[in-house]
């Protein structure tokens, strides 16, 4: 079984890259499970994702618990060759960590999520062969966020993206924060998706050898 996971900031080009590989390689694409997060709604018809942005202290634990569940489901899929958008590790080391450090997640909630994550990674086999890090500057991500205009992302600021970028850099490039579950391939993404595809094309097959 070969498992490649993609990591990168919000709007770093992950979906575009995955769609490209799905058309050019013999790969089972396991996309980001955002759709599932939107299917869980409140009495006011607000999605879990929207609730998290609206009131992170109240809904951060709920959303991150569900993300951890859906990511675990993807990791344990029996597909022979698969490529995933994000992973259970980036959910923990980047997004949960960001919520906690920014004061948007109570310490008790963070402790519960951390203990649950530790139990999973100790008792469940979560193989990862390679992490492909799409290294995109926060300014480019912020511009793409504005261009795609998703309602739930309107509250994401450049400062938010800069913090997430720093967490990724510390983890995957400097390797000073958290353990790496697999080797890391760093790919700097150009400003345009078209240029990004051209950059990846010559070496795409080598990712699945």
XYZ file of C-alpha atoms in Angstrom:
209
model
C 0.000 0.000 0.000
C 1.343 3.429 -0.983
C 0.007 6.479 0.799
C 0.949 10.036 -0.126
C -0.483 12.976 1.785
C -0.532 16.598 0.736
C 0.031 19.407 3.167
C -0.088 23.130 2.751
C -1.804 26.310 3.784
C -5.433 27.111 3.062
C -5.707 27.884 -0.682
C -2.163 26.674 -1.381
C -3.264 24.701 -4.451
C -3.847 21.257 -2.921
C -7.099 20.486 -4.727
C -5.674 21.572 -8.083
C -2.652 19.331 -7.582
C -4.757 16.340 -6.559
C -7.082 16.761 -9.520
C -4.059 16.855 -11.807
C -2.655 13.610 -10.406
C -6.049 11.913 -10.594
C -6.090 12.506 -14.356
C -2.480 11.552 -15.089
C -1.618 8.770 -12.623
C -3.039 5.436 -11.492
C -3.992 6.909 -8.139
C -7.023 6.662 -5.901
C -7.770 10.227 -4.910
C -9.042 10.689 -1.355
C -9.977 14.341 -1.304
C -10.346 16.634 1.642
C -13.529 15.729 3.495
C -14.899 19.265 3.637
C -18.215 18.135 2.159
C -18.813 15.946 5.185
C -18.214 18.870 7.509
C -20.868 20.854 5.673
C -23.395 18.027 5.949
C -23.396 18.309 9.741
C -25.607 21.324 10.447
C -27.111 23.068 13.455
C -30.749 23.889 14.109
C -30.052 27.216 12.396
C -28.795 25.337 9.302
C -25.206 26.446 9.890
C -22.542 23.918 8.946
C -20.010 22.663 11.454
C -17.308 24.469 9.508
C -19.233 27.747 9.614
C -19.910 27.344 13.338
C -16.205 26.865 14.015
C -15.342 30.160 12.303
C -18.245 31.916 14.016
C -17.382 30.766 17.548
C -14.101 28.794 17.656
C -14.029 28.447 21.449
C -17.431 26.745 21.414
C -17.122 24.666 18.241
C -13.378 24.089 17.802
C -13.376 20.823 19.765
C -16.467 19.551 17.942
C -15.091 20.266 14.484
C -11.581 18.984 15.191
C -12.987 15.781 16.706
C -14.991 15.206 13.548
C -12.009 16.050 11.343
C -9.920 13.527 13.277
C -12.603 10.883 12.734
C -12.958 11.531 9.001
C -9.195 11.650 8.496
C -8.781 8.362 10.352
C -11.379 6.845 8.045
C -9.372 8.002 5.015
C -6.064 6.777 6.413
C -7.404 3.287 7.079
C -8.988 2.893 3.647
C -7.878 -0.334 1.945
C -7.112 1.387 -1.365
C -3.762 0.186 -2.763
C -2.416 3.544 -3.975
C -3.935 6.673 -2.585
C -3.199 10.348 -2.303
C -4.873 12.385 0.421
C -5.463 16.068 0.883
C -4.095 16.801 4.355
C -3.842 14.107 7.026
C -4.638 13.307 10.618
C -1.170 14.654 11.434
C -1.680 18.088 9.874
C -5.085 18.288 11.565
C -3.319 17.862 14.900
C 0.021 19.611 14.412
C -1.265 22.583 12.411
C -4.937 23.339 12.901
C -5.543 22.146 16.452
C -2.242 23.685 17.478
C -3.228 26.978 15.861
C -6.560 27.064 17.679
C -4.880 26.402 21.014
C -1.972 28.829 20.611
C -4.264 31.617 19.454
C -6.417 31.229 22.562
C -9.433 30.051 20.560
C -9.479 26.577 22.123
C -9.657 26.024 25.902
C -6.808 24.031 27.405
C -9.149 21.245 28.526
C -10.470 20.800 24.967
C -6.937 20.689 23.597
C -5.968 18.101 26.219
C -8.897 15.855 25.244
C -8.045 16.063 21.539
C -4.364 15.427 22.251
C -5.086 12.341 24.329
C -7.427 11.011 21.642
C -4.776 11.634 18.954
C -2.090 9.902 21.034
C -4.323 6.869 21.513
C -5.054 6.636 17.788
C -1.430 6.917 16.695
C -0.363 4.375 19.317
C -3.039 1.757 18.685
C -3.991 2.178 15.018
C -1.680 1.675 12.048
C -1.600 4.931 10.064
C 0.987 4.361 7.328
C 2.263 7.360 5.384
C 4.989 6.960 2.756
C 5.472 10.571 1.728
C 4.271 14.059 2.621
C 4.133 16.476 -0.307
C 4.323 19.979 1.132
C 2.962 22.655 -1.203
C 4.989 25.614 0.003
C 2.988 28.706 -0.904
C 3.501 32.176 0.513
C 0.612 33.469 2.659
C 0.018 36.460 0.385
C -0.704 34.174 -2.564
C -3.035 32.043 -0.443
C -4.881 35.144 0.729
C -5.336 36.339 -2.836
C -6.712 32.938 -3.867
C -9.108 32.952 -0.921
C -10.555 36.219 -2.129
C -10.789 34.954 -5.700
C -12.714 31.793 -4.841
C -15.006 33.674 -2.459
C -16.220 30.877 -0.197
C -18.657 32.168 2.394
C -17.144 30.220 5.293
C -13.651 31.578 4.506
C -14.505 35.285 4.553
C -13.234 35.700 8.097
C -9.780 34.253 7.372
C -7.191 37.029 7.465
C -3.698 37.292 6.049
C -2.429 37.110 9.620
C -4.238 33.770 10.085
C -2.542 32.389 6.983
C 0.850 33.659 8.130
C 0.495 31.782 11.417
C -0.516 28.565 9.644
C 2.397 28.993 7.216
C 4.812 29.322 10.125
C 3.451 26.154 11.740
C 3.933 24.232 8.491
C 7.458 25.594 8.027
C 8.457 24.656 11.576
C 7.047 21.149 11.184
C 7.946 20.150 7.614
C 10.907 22.349 6.656
C 12.810 23.312 9.809
C 11.591 20.145 11.579
C 11.721 21.802 14.969
C 8.201 21.310 16.316
C 6.640 17.857 15.860
C 7.763 14.403 14.677
C 7.539 13.584 10.982
C 5.555 10.439 10.121
C 7.234 10.191 6.688
C 9.812 11.809 4.392
C 8.853 15.250 3.079
C 8.932 16.491 -0.509
C 8.807 20.298 -0.579
C 7.351 21.804 -3.732
C 7.126 25.572 -4.073
C 3.874 26.348 -5.859
C 3.940 29.104 -8.493
C 1.347 31.831 -8.448
C -0.740 30.385 -11.253
C -2.289 26.911 -11.149
C -1.312 26.380 -14.757
C 2.337 27.044 -13.995
C 2.075 24.770 -10.972
C 0.886 21.877 -13.147
C 3.751 22.393 -15.565
C 6.220 22.246 -12.688
C 4.865 18.965 -11.350
C 4.321 17.172 -14.649
C 7.900 15.990 -15.353
C 8.241 14.218 -11.999
C 4.659 13.181 -11.267
C 5.159 9.490 -12.002
C 8.128 9.264 -9.641
C 5.888 10.010 -6.666
C 4.227 6.626 -7.028
C 7.191 4.345 -7.617
